[in-house]
mmCIF file of C-alpha atoms and ligand atoms in Angstrom:
data_model
loop_
_atom_site.group_PDB
_atom_site.id
_atom_site.type_symbol
_atom_site.label_atom_id
_atom_site.label_comp_id
_atom_site.label_asym_id
_atom_site.label_seq_id
_atom_site.Cartn_x
_atom_site.Cartn_y
_atom_site.Cartn_z
ATOM 1 C CA UNK Y 1 -13.761 18.343 54.824
ATOM 2 C CA UNK Y 2 -15.202 20.245 51.909
ATOM 3 C CA UNK Y 3 -18.065 22.459 52.867
ATOM 4 C CA UNK Y 4 -21.151 21.472 50.921
ATOM 5 C CA UNK Y 5 -23.654 24.199 50.285
ATOM 6 C CA UNK Y 6 -27.156 23.087 49.398
ATOM 7 C CA UNK Y 7 -27.956 23.606 45.723
ATOM 8 C CA UNK Y 8 -29.984 26.752 45.327
ATOM 9 C CA UNK Y 9 -33.351 25.785 43.975
ATOM 10 C CA UNK Y 10 -34.424 29.209 42.841
ATOM 11 C CA UNK Y 11 -32.860 30.655 39.731
ATOM 12 C CA UNK Y 12 -30.615 33.629 40.293
ATOM 13 C CA UNK Y 13 -31.634 36.670 38.273
ATOM 14 C CA UNK Y 14 -30.330 40.211 37.955
ATOM 15 C CA UNK Y 15 -32.178 41.529 34.893
ATOM 16 C CA UNK Y 16 -35.791 42.537 35.544
ATOM 17 C CA UNK Y 17 -38.641 42.503 33.051
ATOM 18 C CA UNK Y 18 -38.949 46.251 32.581
ATOM 19 C CA UNK Y 19 -42.246 46.056 34.451
ATOM 20 C CA UNK Y 20 -43.123 44.453 37.795
ATOM 21 C CA UNK Y 21 -39.744 42.765 38.293
ATOM 22 C CA UNK Y 22 -37.102 45.413 39.024
ATOM 23 C CA UNK Y 23 -33.580 45.380 37.594
ATOM 24 C CA UNK Y 24 -30.786 44.445 39.990
ATOM 25 C CA UNK Y 25 -27.119 45.348 39.833
ATOM 26 C CA UNK Y 26 -23.885 43.403 39.923
ATOM 27 C CA UNK Y 27 -21.418 44.938 42.314
ATOM 28 C CA UNK Y 28 -18.122 45.857 40.706
ATOM 29 C CA UNK Y 29 -19.353 45.971 37.097
ATOM 30 C CA UNK Y 30 -18.748 49.394 35.563
ATOM 31 C CA UNK Y 31 -20.678 50.881 32.639
ATOM 32 C CA UNK Y 32 -17.658 50.008 30.496
ATOM 33 C CA UNK Y 33 -17.896 46.358 31.591
ATOM 34 C CA UNK Y 34 -21.598 46.298 30.764
ATOM 35 C CA UNK Y 35 -20.958 47.613 27.267
ATOM 36 C CA UNK Y 36 -18.146 45.078 26.761
ATOM 37 C CA UNK Y 37 -20.520 42.311 27.805
ATOM 38 C CA UNK Y 38 -23.060 43.620 25.326
ATOM 39 C CA UNK Y 39 -20.371 43.618 22.618
ATOM 40 C CA UNK Y 40 -19.715 39.943 23.434
ATOM 41 C CA UNK Y 41 -23.342 38.812 23.259
ATOM 42 C CA UNK Y 42 -23.859 40.698 20.002
ATOM 43 C CA UNK Y 43 -20.703 39.207 18.491
ATOM 44 C CA UNK Y 44 -21.808 35.687 19.422
ATOM 45 C CA UNK Y 45 -25.374 36.297 18.207
ATOM 46 C CA UNK Y 46 -24.076 37.621 14.905
ATOM 47 C CA UNK Y 47 -21.677 34.706 14.552
ATOM 48 C CA UNK Y 48 -24.514 32.267 15.127
ATOM 49 C CA UNK Y 49 -27.081 33.864 12.824
ATOM 50 C CA UNK Y 50 -24.575 34.344 10.009
ATOM 51 C CA UNK Y 51 -23.384 30.744 10.389
ATOM 52 C CA UNK Y 52 -26.882 29.409 9.787
ATOM 53 C CA UNK Y 53 -27.006 31.488 6.594
ATOM 54 C CA UNK Y 54 -23.539 30.271 5.530
ATOM 55 C CA UNK Y 55 -24.693 26.709 6.132
ATOM 56 C CA UNK Y 56 -27.785 27.234 3.966
ATOM 57 C CA UNK Y 57 -25.504 28.635 1.261
ATOM 58 C CA UNK Y 58 -23.294 25.539 1.451
ATOM 59 C CA UNK Y 59 -20.315 27.522 2.723
ATOM 60 C CA UNK Y 60 -19.935 25.678 6.053
ATOM 61 C CA UNK Y 61 -20.904 22.129 7.048
ATOM 62 C CA UNK Y 62 -23.401 20.966 9.666
ATOM 63 C CA UNK Y 63 -23.449 23.572 12.389
ATOM 64 C CA UNK Y 64 -24.511 23.386 16.070
ATOM 65 C CA UNK Y 65 -26.719 26.458 16.537
ATOM 66 C CA UNK Y 66 -26.254 28.321 19.818
ATOM 67 C CA UNK Y 67 -28.950 30.961 19.371
ATOM 68 C CA UNK Y 68 -30.082 32.150 22.854
ATOM 69 C CA UNK Y 69 -27.108 30.488 24.567
ATOM 70 C CA UNK Y 70 -25.034 33.686 24.184
ATOM 71 C CA UNK Y 71 -25.745 34.983 27.701
ATOM 72 C CA UNK Y 72 -24.361 31.793 29.248
ATOM 73 C CA UNK Y 73 -21.215 31.914 27.143
ATOM 74 C CA UNK Y 74 -20.475 35.637 27.288
ATOM 75 C CA UNK Y 75 -21.451 36.071 30.950
ATOM 76 C CA UNK Y 76 -19.263 33.218 32.157
ATOM 77 C CA UNK Y 77 -16.294 34.041 29.914
ATOM 78 C CA UNK Y 78 -16.286 37.632 31.181
ATOM 79 C CA UNK Y 79 -15.690 36.367 34.729
ATOM 80 C CA UNK Y 80 -12.394 34.751 33.657
ATOM 81 C CA UNK Y 81 -8.873 36.088 33.273
ATOM 82 C CA UNK Y 82 -6.991 35.476 30.047
ATOM 83 C CA UNK Y 83 -4.798 32.836 31.707
ATOM 84 C CA UNK Y 84 -7.848 30.795 32.760
ATOM 85 C CA UNK Y 85 -8.601 27.880 30.455
ATOM 86 C CA UNK Y 86 -11.817 27.332 28.535
ATOM 87 C CA UNK Y 87 -12.964 23.835 27.506
ATOM 88 C CA UNK Y 88 -15.824 24.257 25.000
ATOM 89 C CA UNK Y 89 -18.260 21.715 23.642
ATOM 90 C CA UNK Y 90 -19.580 22.057 20.072
ATOM 91 C CA UNK Y 91 -22.270 24.374 21.513
ATOM 92 C CA UNK Y 92 -19.587 26.924 22.496
ATOM 93 C CA UNK Y 93 -17.690 26.607 19.217
ATOM 94 C CA UNK Y 94 -17.237 30.374 18.812
ATOM 95 C CA UNK Y 95 -16.280 31.200 22.396
ATOM 96 C CA UNK Y 96 -12.680 31.688 21.218
ATOM 97 C CA UNK Y 97 -13.850 34.929 19.570
ATOM 98 C CA UNK Y 98 -14.097 36.362 23.076
ATOM 99 C CA UNK Y 99 -10.383 35.590 23.479
ATOM 100 C CA UNK Y 100 -9.355 37.248 20.219
ATOM 101 C CA UNK Y 101 -9.525 34.203 17.975
ATOM 102 C CA UNK Y 102 -10.312 35.228 14.370
ATOM 103 C CA UNK Y 103 -13.805 34.319 13.135
ATOM 104 C CA UNK Y 104 -12.112 32.706 10.123
ATOM 105 C CA UNK Y 105 -10.542 30.087 12.420
ATOM 106 C CA UNK Y 106 -13.883 28.969 13.853
ATOM 107 C CA UNK Y 107 -15.542 29.112 10.432
ATOM 108 C CA UNK Y 108 -12.689 27.017 9.012
ATOM 109 C CA UNK Y 109 -13.343 24.455 11.774
ATOM 110 C CA UNK Y 110 -16.966 24.185 10.644
ATOM 111 C CA UNK Y 111 -15.725 23.905 7.052
ATOM 112 C CA UNK Y 112 -13.670 20.873 8.110
ATOM 113 C CA UNK Y 113 -10.490 22.702 7.116
ATOM 114 C CA UNK Y 114 -7.212 22.416 9.070
ATOM 115 C CA UNK Y 115 -7.029 26.225 9.293
ATOM 116 C CA UNK Y 116 -9.671 25.678 11.992
ATOM 117 C CA UNK Y 117 -7.220 23.827 14.227
ATOM 118 C CA UNK Y 118 -5.623 26.209 16.667
ATOM 119 C CA UNK Y 119 -2.953 25.697 19.258
ATOM 120 C CA UNK Y 120 -4.923 25.678 22.547
ATOM 121 C CA UNK Y 121 -2.024 27.374 24.342
ATOM 122 C CA UNK Y 122 -2.347 30.429 22.046
ATOM 123 C CA UNK Y 123 -5.717 31.387 23.523
ATOM 124 C CA UNK Y 124 -6.041 29.079 26.539
ATOM 125 C CA UNK Y 125 -9.021 27.622 24.713
ATOM 126 C CA UNK Y 126 -9.025 23.830 24.304
ATOM 127 C CA UNK Y 127 -10.244 22.170 21.100
ATOM 128 C CA UNK Y 128 -13.986 22.049 20.492
ATOM 129 C CA UNK Y 129 -15.214 18.794 22.019
ATOM 130 C CA UNK Y 130 -17.833 16.897 20.037
ATOM 131 C CA UNK Y 131 -18.004 13.649 22.053
ATOM 132 C CA UNK Y 132 -20.354 14.374 24.935
ATOM 133 C CA UNK Y 133 -18.574 15.126 28.226
ATOM 134 C CA UNK Y 134 -15.181 13.623 27.355
ATOM 135 C CA UNK Y 135 -13.581 17.032 27.926
ATOM 136 C CA UNK Y 136 -14.745 17.223 31.549
ATOM 137 C CA UNK Y 137 -11.873 15.002 32.800
ATOM 138 C CA UNK Y 138 -9.462 16.924 30.530
ATOM 139 C CA UNK Y 139 -10.531 20.177 32.172
ATOM 140 C CA UNK Y 140 -10.308 18.626 35.641
ATOM 141 C CA UNK Y 141 -6.802 17.405 34.837
ATOM 142 C CA UNK Y 142 -5.666 20.802 33.613
ATOM 143 C CA UNK Y 143 -7.156 22.519 36.656
ATOM 144 C CA UNK Y 144 -5.465 20.010 38.961
ATOM 145 C CA UNK Y 145 -2.183 20.704 37.168
ATOM 146 C CA UNK Y 146 -2.605 24.434 37.828
ATOM 147 C CA UNK Y 147 -3.102 23.672 41.502
ATOM 148 C CA UNK Y 148 -0.087 21.345 41.700
ATOM 149 C CA UNK Y 149 2.096 24.004 40.096
ATOM 150 C CA UNK Y 150 0.862 26.640 42.509
ATOM 151 C CA UNK Y 151 -0.557 28.779 39.669
ATOM 152 C CA UNK Y 152 -3.628 30.904 40.295
ATOM 153 C CA UNK Y 153 -5.380 30.152 36.991
ATOM 154 C CA UNK Y 154 -8.524 28.046 36.851
ATOM 155 C CA UNK Y 155 -10.502 26.243 34.135
ATOM 156 C CA UNK Y 156 -14.103 26.276 33.009
ATOM 157 C CA UNK Y 157 -15.772 23.416 31.175
ATOM 158 C CA UNK Y 158 -19.050 23.761 29.263
ATOM 159 C CA UNK Y 159 -21.399 20.838 28.732
ATOM 160 C CA UNK Y 160 -25.129 20.201 28.365
ATOM 161 C CA UNK Y 161 -27.880 18.631 30.444
ATOM 162 C CA UNK Y 162 -27.495 15.398 28.475
ATOM 163 C CA UNK Y 163 -23.802 15.293 29.352
ATOM 164 C CA UNK Y 164 -24.667 14.816 33.032
ATOM 165 C CA UNK Y 165 -25.723 11.248 32.154
ATOM 166 C CA UNK Y 166 -22.282 10.393 30.771
ATOM 167 C CA UNK Y 167 -19.579 8.581 32.739
ATOM 168 C CA UNK Y 168 -16.967 11.150 31.760
ATOM 169 C CA UNK Y 169 -18.942 13.898 33.448
ATOM 170 C CA UNK Y 170 -19.056 11.975 36.732
ATOM 171 C CA UNK Y 171 -15.387 11.030 36.554
ATOM 172 C CA UNK Y 172 -14.337 14.591 35.838
ATOM 173 C CA UNK Y 173 -16.565 16.161 38.483
ATOM 174 C CA UNK Y 174 -15.449 13.683 41.120
ATOM 175 C CA UNK Y 175 -11.767 14.020 40.235
ATOM 176 C CA UNK Y 176 -12.002 17.811 40.446
ATOM 177 C CA UNK Y 177 -13.753 17.592 43.816
ATOM 178 C CA UNK Y 178 -11.410 15.104 45.503
ATOM 179 C CA UNK Y 179 -8.331 16.950 44.266
ATOM 180 C CA UNK Y 180 -9.831 20.337 45.190
ATOM 181 C CA UNK Y 181 -9.065 21.538 41.672
ATOM 182 C CA UNK Y 182 -9.909 25.062 40.513
ATOM 183 C CA UNK Y 183 -12.628 24.097 38.026
ATOM 184 C CA UNK Y 184 -15.962 25.646 37.100
ATOM 185 C CA UNK Y 185 -18.386 23.080 35.704
ATOM 186 C CA UNK Y 186 -20.896 25.035 33.663
ATOM 187 C CA UNK Y 187 -23.933 23.038 32.634
ATOM 188 C CA UNK Y 188 -25.965 24.586 29.853
ATOM 189 C CA UNK Y 189 -29.347 23.126 30.750
ATOM 190 C CA UNK Y 190 -31.363 23.813 27.598
ATOM 191 C CA UNK Y 191 -33.610 20.868 28.588
ATOM 192 C CA UNK Y 192 -32.934 18.848 25.449
ATOM 193 C CA UNK Y 193 -30.249 16.429 24.308
ATOM 194 C CA UNK Y 194 -31.190 16.474 20.634
ATOM 195 C CA UNK Y 195 -34.681 14.910 20.963
ATOM 196 C CA UNK Y 196 -34.282 13.532 24.499
ATOM 197 C CA UNK Y 197 -36.021 15.782 27.050
ATOM 198 C CA UNK Y 198 -34.596 16.484 30.474
ATOM 199 C CA UNK Y 199 -37.243 14.361 32.225
ATOM 200 C CA UNK Y 200 -35.989 11.307 30.324
ATOM 201 C CA UNK Y 201 -32.421 12.185 31.288
ATOM 202 C CA UNK Y 202 -32.641 12.277 35.066
ATOM 203 C CA UNK Y 203 -34.915 11.755 38.056
ATOM 204 C CA UNK Y 204 -33.078 14.489 39.955
ATOM 205 C CA UNK Y 205 -35.169 17.491 40.902
ATOM 206 C CA UNK Y 206 -32.613 19.753 39.312
ATOM 207 C CA UNK Y 207 -29.126 19.277 37.922
ATOM 208 C CA UNK Y 208 -27.423 21.517 40.464
ATOM 209 C CA UNK Y 209 -28.392 18.980 43.137
ATOM 210 C CA UNK Y 210 -25.890 16.590 41.589
ATOM 211 C CA UNK Y 211 -23.138 18.836 42.965
ATOM 212 C CA UNK Y 212 -23.965 17.745 46.510
ATOM 213 C CA UNK Y 213 -22.993 14.177 45.669
ATOM 214 C CA UNK Y 214 -19.488 15.316 44.767
ATOM 215 C CA UNK Y 215 -19.088 17.652 47.727
ATOM 216 C CA UNK Y 216 -19.125 20.885 45.786
ATOM 217 C CA UNK Y 217 -21.507 23.839 45.749
ATOM 218 C CA UNK Y 218 -24.223 23.902 43.094
ATOM 219 C CA UNK Y 219 -25.684 27.167 41.823
ATOM 220 C CA UNK Y 220 -28.710 27.667 39.560
ATOM 221 C CA UNK Y 221 -29.018 30.705 37.359
ATOM 222 C CA UNK Y 222 -31.354 31.957 34.678
ATOM 223 C CA UNK Y 223 -29.425 31.079 31.538
ATOM 224 C CA UNK Y 224 -30.916 34.028 29.661
ATOM 225 C CA UNK Y 225 -29.604 36.538 32.189
ATOM 226 C CA UNK Y 226 -26.049 37.435 31.226
ATOM 227 C CA UNK Y 227 -25.475 39.310 34.480
ATOM 228 C CA UNK Y 228 -26.675 36.478 36.711
ATOM 229 C CA UNK Y 229 -24.422 34.054 34.823
ATOM 230 C CA UNK Y 230 -21.493 36.461 35.158
ATOM 231 C CA UNK Y 231 -22.022 36.887 38.887
ATOM 232 C CA UNK Y 232 -22.359 33.155 39.586
ATOM 233 C CA UNK Y 233 -19.235 32.382 37.543
ATOM 234 C CA UNK Y 234 -17.289 35.137 39.288
ATOM 235 C CA UNK Y 235 -18.179 33.542 42.631
ATOM 236 C CA UNK Y 236 -17.102 30.120 41.364
ATOM 237 C CA UNK Y 237 -13.833 31.563 40.035
ATOM 238 C CA UNK Y 238 -13.154 33.308 43.364
ATOM 239 C CA UNK Y 239 -13.668 30.012 45.200
ATOM 240 C CA UNK Y 240 -11.373 28.265 42.722
ATOM 241 C CA UNK Y 241 -8.606 30.847 43.151
ATOM 242 C CA UNK Y 242 -8.963 30.748 46.933
ATOM 243 C CA UNK Y 243 -8.153 27.014 46.874
ATOM 244 C CA UNK Y 244 -11.736 25.996 47.685
ATOM 245 C CA UNK Y 245 -12.127 23.662 44.707
ATOM 246 C CA UNK Y 246 -14.732 23.238 41.988
ATOM 247 C CA UNK Y 247 -18.263 24.638 41.652
ATOM 248 C CA UNK Y 248 -21.140 23.371 39.538
ATOM 249 C CA UNK Y 249 -23.329 25.967 37.842
ATOM 250 C CA UNK Y 250 -26.594 25.031 36.177
ATOM 251 C CA UNK Y 251 -27.704 27.682 33.697
ATOM 252 C CA UNK Y 252 -31.356 26.996 32.977
ATOM 253 C CA UNK Y 253 -33.287 27.913 29.847
ATOM 254 C CA UNK Y 254 -35.094 26.095 27.025
ATOM 255 C CA UNK Y 255 -33.598 25.390 23.619
ATOM 256 C CA UNK Y 256 -35.264 27.822 21.214
ATOM 257 C CA UNK Y 257 -33.462 26.721 18.034
ATOM 258 C CA UNK Y 258 -32.824 23.346 16.415
ATOM 259 C CA UNK Y 259 -30.068 21.216 17.964
ATOM 260 C CA UNK Y 260 -28.072 21.721 14.778
ATOM 261 C CA UNK Y 261 -28.655 22.558 11.133
ATOM 262 C CA UNK Y 262 -29.394 18.873 10.461
ATOM 263 C CA UNK Y 263 -32.225 18.720 13.006
ATOM 264 C CA UNK Y 264 -35.958 19.405 12.673
ATOM 265 C CA UNK Y 265 -37.253 19.830 16.233
ATOM 266 C CA UNK Y 266 -40.881 20.252 15.128
ATOM 267 C CA UNK Y 267 -41.124 16.472 15.431
ATOM 268 C CA UNK Y 268 -40.566 16.532 19.202
ATOM 269 C CA UNK Y 269 -40.322 19.985 20.805
ATOM 270 C CA UNK Y 270 -42.965 22.070 22.552
ATOM 271 C CA UNK Y 271 -43.420 24.766 19.902
ATOM 272 C CA UNK Y 272 -45.441 27.072 22.167
ATOM 273 C CA UNK Y 273 -42.666 26.996 24.726
ATOM 274 C CA UNK Y 274 -40.139 27.781 21.994
ATOM 275 C CA UNK Y 275 -42.141 30.876 21.037
ATOM 276 C CA UNK Y 276 -42.252 31.953 24.700
ATOM 277 C CA UNK Y 277 -38.483 31.553 24.953
ATOM 278 C CA UNK Y 278 -37.938 33.559 21.791
ATOM 279 C CA UNK Y 279 -40.019 36.332 23.352
ATOM 280 C CA UNK Y 280 -37.564 36.606 26.242
ATOM 281 C CA UNK Y 281 -34.381 35.952 24.291
ATOM 282 C CA UNK Y 282 -31.172 36.920 26.012
ATOM 283 C CA UNK Y 283 -29.704 39.631 23.771
ATOM 284 C CA UNK Y 284 -32.858 41.789 23.722
ATOM 285 C CA UNK Y 285 -33.275 41.246 27.456
ATOM 286 C CA UNK Y 286 -29.812 42.602 28.153
ATOM 287 C CA UNK Y 287 -30.321 45.406 25.680
ATOM 288 C CA UNK Y 288 -33.521 46.400 27.530
ATOM 289 C CA UNK Y 289 -31.599 46.465 30.816
ATOM 290 C CA UNK Y 290 -28.862 48.667 29.370
ATOM 291 C CA UNK Y 291 -31.365 51.067 27.827
ATOM 292 C CA UNK Y 292 -33.363 51.358 31.060
ATOM 293 C CA UNK Y 293 -30.088 52.145 32.844
ATOM 294 C CA UNK Y 294 -29.324 54.820 30.243
ATOM 295 C CA UNK Y 295 -26.081 53.080 29.236
ATOM 296 C CA UNK Y 296 -26.868 52.049 25.667
ATOM 297 C CA UNK Y 297 -27.954 54.437 22.922
ATOM 298 C CA UNK Y 298 -29.268 53.590 19.458
ATOM 299 C CA UNK Y 299 -26.000 54.766 17.896
ATOM 300 C CA UNK Y 300 -23.898 52.560 20.181
ATOM 301 C CA UNK Y 301 -26.083 49.509 19.552
ATOM 302 C CA UNK Y 302 -25.962 50.143 15.821
ATOM 303 C CA UNK Y 303 -22.193 50.509 15.737
ATOM 304 C CA UNK Y 304 -21.636 47.381 17.874
ATOM 305 C CA UNK Y 305 -23.867 45.361 15.534
ATOM 306 C CA UNK Y 306 -22.092 46.753 12.463
ATOM 307 C CA UNK Y 307 -18.711 45.885 13.987
ATOM 308 C CA UNK Y 308 -19.846 42.282 14.555
ATOM 309 C CA UNK Y 309 -21.251 42.022 11.021
ATOM 310 C CA UNK Y 310 -17.900 43.199 9.628
ATOM 311 C CA UNK Y 311 -16.051 40.577 11.701
ATOM 312 C CA UNK Y 312 -18.203 37.906 10.099
ATOM 313 C CA UNK Y 313 -17.890 39.242 6.557
ATOM 314 C CA UNK Y 314 -14.115 39.316 6.867
ATOM 315 C CA UNK Y 315 -14.113 35.948 8.631
ATOM 316 C CA UNK Y 316 -15.969 34.053 5.919
ATOM 317 C CA UNK Y 317 -13.913 35.718 3.189
ATOM 318 C CA UNK Y 318 -10.672 34.680 4.927
ATOM 319 C CA UNK Y 319 -11.933 31.140 5.583
ATOM 320 C CA UNK Y 320 -12.930 30.721 1.939
ATOM 321 C CA UNK Y 321 -9.597 32.092 0.733
ATOM 322 C CA UNK Y 322 -7.728 29.205 2.403
ATOM 323 C CA UNK Y 323 -6.242 26.861 -0.198
ATOM 324 C CA UNK Y 324 -7.679 23.329 -0.106
ATOM 325 C CA UNK Y 325 -6.081 21.133 2.539
ATOM 326 C CA UNK Y 326 -3.589 18.408 1.667
ATOM 327 C CA UNK Y 327 -5.485 15.079 1.944
ATOM 328 C CA UNK Y 328 -2.294 13.498 3.360
ATOM 329 C CA UNK Y 329 -3.259 15.161 6.654
ATOM 330 C CA UNK Y 330 -5.987 12.563 7.063
ATOM 331 C CA UNK Y 331 -3.325 9.895 7.378
ATOM 332 C CA UNK Y 332 -0.933 11.706 9.681
ATOM 333 C CA UNK Y 333 -0.550 12.090 13.447
ATOM 334 C CA UNK Y 334 -2.104 8.782 14.470
ATOM 335 C CA UNK Y 335 0.599 6.166 13.845
ATOM 336 C CA UNK Y 336 4.368 6.477 14.351
ATOM 337 C CA UNK Y 337 4.714 3.679 11.800
ATOM 338 C CA UNK Y 338 1.696 3.983 9.492
ATOM 339 C CA UNK Y 339 0.350 0.733 8.011
ATOM 340 C CA UNK Y 340 1.522 0.114 4.448
ATOM 341 C CA UNK Y 341 -2.078 0.361 3.196
ATOM 342 C CA UNK Y 342 -2.093 4.094 3.993
ATOM 343 C CA UNK Y 343 0.124 4.943 1.033
ATOM 344 C CA UNK Y 344 -2.237 3.121 -1.332
ATOM 345 C CA UNK Y 345 -5.305 4.719 0.310
ATOM 346 C CA UNK Y 346 -3.782 8.178 0.007
ATOM 347 C CA UNK Y 347 -2.923 7.631 -3.654
ATOM 348 C CA UNK Y 348 -6.490 6.526 -4.323
ATOM 349 C CA UNK Y 349 -7.891 9.515 -2.437
ATOM 350 C CA UNK Y 350 -5.703 11.894 -4.452
ATOM 351 C CA UNK Y 351 -6.945 10.304 -7.668
ATOM 352 C CA UNK Y 352 -10.578 10.628 -6.500
ATOM 353 C CA UNK Y 353 -10.232 14.232 -5.416
ATOM 354 C CA UNK Y 354 -8.447 15.231 -8.578
ATOM 355 C CA UNK Y 355 -5.096 16.836 -9.143
ATOM 356 C CA UNK Y 356 -6.185 20.294 -7.924
ATOM 357 C CA UNK Y 357 -6.133 19.033 -4.326
ATOM 358 C CA UNK Y 358 -3.125 16.830 -4.456
HETATM 359 C C1 TPP F 401 -20.304 10.241 23.555
HETATM 360 C C2 TPP F 401 -21.333 10.752 22.603
HETATM 361 N N1 TPP F 401 -22.519 10.123 22.507
HETATM 362 C C3 TPP F 401 -23.464 10.598 21.667
HETATM 363 C C4 TPP F 401 -23.223 11.698 20.883
HETATM 364 C C5 TPP F 401 -24.299 12.206 19.931
HETATM 365 N N2 TPP F 401 -24.816 13.489 20.421
HETATM 366 C C6 TPP F 401 -24.424 14.659 19.852
HETATM 367 S S1 TPP F 401 -25.132 15.976 20.609
HETATM 368 C C7 TPP F 401 -25.980 15.001 21.690
HETATM 369 C C8 TPP F 401 -26.891 15.612 22.723
HETATM 370 C C9 TPP F 401 -26.195 16.267 23.852
HETATM 371 O O1 TPP F 401 -27.100 17.000 24.605
HETATM 372 P P1 TPP F 401 -26.643 17.959 25.756
HETATM 373 O O2 TPP F 401 -25.539 17.355 26.547
HETATM 374 O O3 TPP F 401 -27.861 18.357 26.505
HETATM 375 O O4 TPP F 401 -26.030 19.225 24.999
HETATM 376 P P2 TPP F 401 -26.740 20.234 23.995
HETATM 377 O O5 TPP F 401 -26.553 19.650 22.624
HETATM 378 O O6 TPP F 401 -28.170 20.346 24.357
HETATM 379 O O7 TPP F 401 -26.009 21.527 24.139
HETATM 380 C C10 TPP F 401 -25.705 13.654 21.447
HETATM 381 C C11 TPP F 401 -26.303 12.545 22.208
HETATM 382 C C12 TPP F 401 -21.955 12.305 20.998
HETATM 383 N N3 TPP F 401 -21.639 13.408 20.301
HETATM 384 N N4 TPP F 401 -21.028 11.832 21.869
HETATM 385 MG MG1 MG F 402 -29.083 20.048 26.199
#
């Protein structure tokens, strides 16, 4: 029988407030690790902020902003080994950067260019999943496969609070639990599914409680605390590697940016709460922790930010230097024997797009 731990109601936190709440420590994390984690959150923050600018300049398409989700992504990814698999949703589109994927690849994805399609096996990062929760069963299946082959690697799947209302989430979570698969289910609870608030999504007291129904532990962490997220994920990964099956982690915060570049949340969101969240945003919070600990200097912070800015400058230049894609790609890879109409459709598309593309 699986041992079911009660979901922890309180949010786990490590980073204090620089005042009444003292800073904690994560055992086993060296100063070097802390700086690497900082490098990751800054890289993701820079990616996100630059992407919004590139969108406004018409250089990338609609973009799912992940501002203030960086602590969840960087903290959890740091708890993984390179042979562990990552299954991102659109909200974690740039998580591949933490595995060495070039920024140009992710930017090309948001430009709708095939240079943005990578081979998942190159980075152990699955394709970005746009349909809500459909990647949860994929991740469960991969994790089960790892177990059946006797490999030690595990998988992590990222999804939102809204995804917990989807059938695919339940199927994937249950499959992982009954097969005892090494899977970390990381729920980014930003309390909104576009304009649908959490209270319209569930009657559960908290999302981590759902874990009990599947027979897996449920942990709740402060989603703006990169160290708390790291520590919880490390625990989940240790359980997975020890053959103890999946863990559900609920990382709680409040969405402080629009859902995507096409959204105007002023119509529905609590703007005061957004301002509060911005005041405790996750990169500055971690930076404060590192400075109080005497680990981060102005020069280091400056050089890490400059490094990230250079990655983005080079990334957008490389993405824009890609030659236009062949429109024939739109008609490939679906049918072994394509319908005859495809040839006519492709010819018409080539005519419409003009000879420069065809
Ligand atoms: C199966 C499916 N239904 C609907 C949508 C449209 N949609 C895109 S994002 C979104 C909200 C998802 O919210 P949540 O799971 O909380 O993730 P978040 O965007 O907040 O990270 C919806 C409904 C979709 N992409 N896929
Ligand atoms: Mg959400």
